[in-house]
Structures are given as C-alpha cells and as structure tokens.
Coordinates of C-alpha atoms in Angstrom, one line a residue:
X1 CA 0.0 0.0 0.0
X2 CA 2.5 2.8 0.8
X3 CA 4.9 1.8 -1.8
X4 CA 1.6 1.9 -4.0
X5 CA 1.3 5.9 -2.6
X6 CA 4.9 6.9 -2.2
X7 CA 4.7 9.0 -6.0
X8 CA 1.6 11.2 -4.2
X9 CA 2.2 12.1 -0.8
X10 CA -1.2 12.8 0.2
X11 CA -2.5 9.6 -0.2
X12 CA 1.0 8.4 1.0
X13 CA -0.1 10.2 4.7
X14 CA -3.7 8.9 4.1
X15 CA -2.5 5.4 4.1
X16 CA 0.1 5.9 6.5
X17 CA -3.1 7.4 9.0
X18 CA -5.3 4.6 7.9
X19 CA -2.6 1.7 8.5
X20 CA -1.9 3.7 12.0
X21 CA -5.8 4.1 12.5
X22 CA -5.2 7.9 13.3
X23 CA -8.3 9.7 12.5
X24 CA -8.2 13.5 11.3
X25 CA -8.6 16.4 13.4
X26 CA -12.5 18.1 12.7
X27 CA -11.4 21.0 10.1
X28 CA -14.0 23.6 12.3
X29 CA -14.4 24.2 16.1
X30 CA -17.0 22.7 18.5
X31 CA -20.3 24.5 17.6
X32 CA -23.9 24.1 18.8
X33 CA -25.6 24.9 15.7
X34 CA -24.5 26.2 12.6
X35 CA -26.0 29.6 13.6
X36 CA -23.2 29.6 16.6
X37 CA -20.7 28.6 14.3
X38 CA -21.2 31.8 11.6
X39 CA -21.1 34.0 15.0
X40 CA -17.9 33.0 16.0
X41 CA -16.5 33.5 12.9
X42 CA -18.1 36.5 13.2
X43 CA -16.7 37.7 16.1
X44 CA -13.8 36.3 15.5
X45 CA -13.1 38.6 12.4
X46 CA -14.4 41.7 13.8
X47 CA -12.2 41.1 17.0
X48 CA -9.5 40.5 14.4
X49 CA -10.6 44.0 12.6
X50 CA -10.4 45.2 15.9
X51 CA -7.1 44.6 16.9
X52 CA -5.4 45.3 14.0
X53 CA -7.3 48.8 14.1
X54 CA -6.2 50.1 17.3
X55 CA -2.3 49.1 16.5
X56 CA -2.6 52.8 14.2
X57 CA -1.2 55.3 15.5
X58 CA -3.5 58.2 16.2
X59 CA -6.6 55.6 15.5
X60 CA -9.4 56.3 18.1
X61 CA -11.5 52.9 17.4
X62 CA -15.8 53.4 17.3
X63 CA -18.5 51.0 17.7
X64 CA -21.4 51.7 15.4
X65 CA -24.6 50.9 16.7
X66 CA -26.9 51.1 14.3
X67 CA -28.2 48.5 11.6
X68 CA -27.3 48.2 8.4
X69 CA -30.0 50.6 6.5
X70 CA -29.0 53.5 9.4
X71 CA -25.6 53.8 8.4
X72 CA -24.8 57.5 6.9
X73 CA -21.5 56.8 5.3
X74 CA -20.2 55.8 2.4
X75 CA -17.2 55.7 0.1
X76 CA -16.7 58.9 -2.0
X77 CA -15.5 57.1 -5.5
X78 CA -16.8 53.5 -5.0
X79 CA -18.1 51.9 -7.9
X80 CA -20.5 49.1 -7.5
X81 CA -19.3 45.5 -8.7
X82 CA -22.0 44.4 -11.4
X83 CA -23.7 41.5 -11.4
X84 CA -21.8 40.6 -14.6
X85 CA -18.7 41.4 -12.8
X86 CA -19.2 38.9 -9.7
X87 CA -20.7 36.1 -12.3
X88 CA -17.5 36.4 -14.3
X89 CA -15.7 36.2 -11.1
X90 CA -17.2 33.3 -9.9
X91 CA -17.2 31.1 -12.9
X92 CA -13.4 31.6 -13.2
X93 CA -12.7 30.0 -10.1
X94 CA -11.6 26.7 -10.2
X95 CA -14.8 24.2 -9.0
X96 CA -13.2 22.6 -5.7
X97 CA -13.9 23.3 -1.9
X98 CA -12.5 22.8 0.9
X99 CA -14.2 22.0 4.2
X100 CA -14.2 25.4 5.4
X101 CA -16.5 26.7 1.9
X102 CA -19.7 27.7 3.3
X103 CA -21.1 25.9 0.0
X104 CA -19.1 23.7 -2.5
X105 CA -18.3 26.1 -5.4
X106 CA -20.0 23.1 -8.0
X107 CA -22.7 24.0 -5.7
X108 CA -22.6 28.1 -5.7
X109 CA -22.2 27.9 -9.5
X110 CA -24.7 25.5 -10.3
X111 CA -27.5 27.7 -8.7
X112 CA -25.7 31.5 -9.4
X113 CA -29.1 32.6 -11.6
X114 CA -30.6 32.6 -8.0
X115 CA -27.8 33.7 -6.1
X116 CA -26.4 35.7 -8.6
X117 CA -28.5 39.5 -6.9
X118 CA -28.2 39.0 -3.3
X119 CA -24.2 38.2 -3.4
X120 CA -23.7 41.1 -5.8
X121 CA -25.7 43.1 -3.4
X122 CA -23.9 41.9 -0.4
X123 CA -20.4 42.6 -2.1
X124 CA -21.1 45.7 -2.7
X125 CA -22.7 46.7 0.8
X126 CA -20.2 45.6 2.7
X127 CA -17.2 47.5 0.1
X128 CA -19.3 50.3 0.3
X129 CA -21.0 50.5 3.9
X130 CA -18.0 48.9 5.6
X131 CA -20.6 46.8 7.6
X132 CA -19.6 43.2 8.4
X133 CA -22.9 41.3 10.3
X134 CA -22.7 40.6 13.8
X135 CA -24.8 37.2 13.2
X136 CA -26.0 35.4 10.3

C-alpha cells in the first residue's frame, strides 16, 4: 500500500493514518448549531478587525450601533461591482472546496441565476457601507 502511494504524498499520509488508524482532526471548532458557528466567525473577524485597528497610531476605534440601513456613510468614489462582474468572477474559479467553503463552489455555480443579486448586493454593501454582520 505505501509503496503503491509513495509518488503522491497525500494519499502516502492517508495510508500511512489509515494503516496507524489515526483519525483527522475536525477542520472547524465545537459548535452548537451552525448559527453559533457563523457567530464566531463573526466575532472572531471583527475582534481580528479590531485589533489590528487600534495598533494605528492616532486611530481612536468606534462601535457603530446602528443596523445596516441606518448607516450614513459611504465611500466617495466607489463603484458598485456588477452582477456581470461577480458572475464572471465566480465562474473563473476553479470548481473545488475545501471544508471550510460555506457551499461547495459546483454547488454556488450551479445555482448562481438565484444567487447571482443577493451576493452582488452583499459585495457591494459591505465594500461600500463597511458593515460586516454581527450574526448570520
């Protein structure tokens, strides 16, 4: 079996795991629910935001809290991405996932004509607005 593998060394290690009965690590944390899964990923971005914000110098860091619609500020020269634009973009990119892929890019491409609006519309809120949800 492993001299079978040795030319590809990922199914070298899967063999090598297999013969040793070692099972993989889960790819994503403990979660309750998928819900509290998105909201630590959540937080965990904005945190990461965060942080990285208040190493400027001079940076005073604000919490906005307001929703989404109530936000009053928006980039001066921002074009939005076209629906066009974001097909293009995802039909160029290559059709495999990994575990961490909210949906299996087959999947996302095979129903774009549906999902085609609201992702355009949630790229371009979130380049414009600068909002990032605190739940999903």
């Amino acid at each position: 079996m492993v001299s079978t593998n040795s030319a590809t060394p990922k199914q070298l290690w899967e063999c090598i795991n297999k013969i040793l009965h070692r099972r993989p690590a889960p790819s994503l944390p403990t979660h309750a629910s998928i819900k509290s899964l998105c909201n630590s990923f959540s937080s965990h971005f904005k945190d990461k935001i965060s942080v990285i914000q208040s190493t400027f110098t001079g940076h005073t860091p604000h919490t906005v809290h307001a929703d989404f619609p109530q936000l009053n500020f928006q980039l001066a020269s921002f074009e939005p991405a076209t629906t066009t634009e974001v097909r293009k973009i995802i039909m160029s990119s290559p059709s495999k996932s990994c575990d961490l892929d909210p949906i299996p890019t087959i999947l996302l491409k095979a129903c774009l004509d549906v999902l085609i609006k609201p992702i355009t519309d949630i790229i371009n809120a979130s380049l414009c607005y600068g909002f990032f949800p605190d739940d999903f």
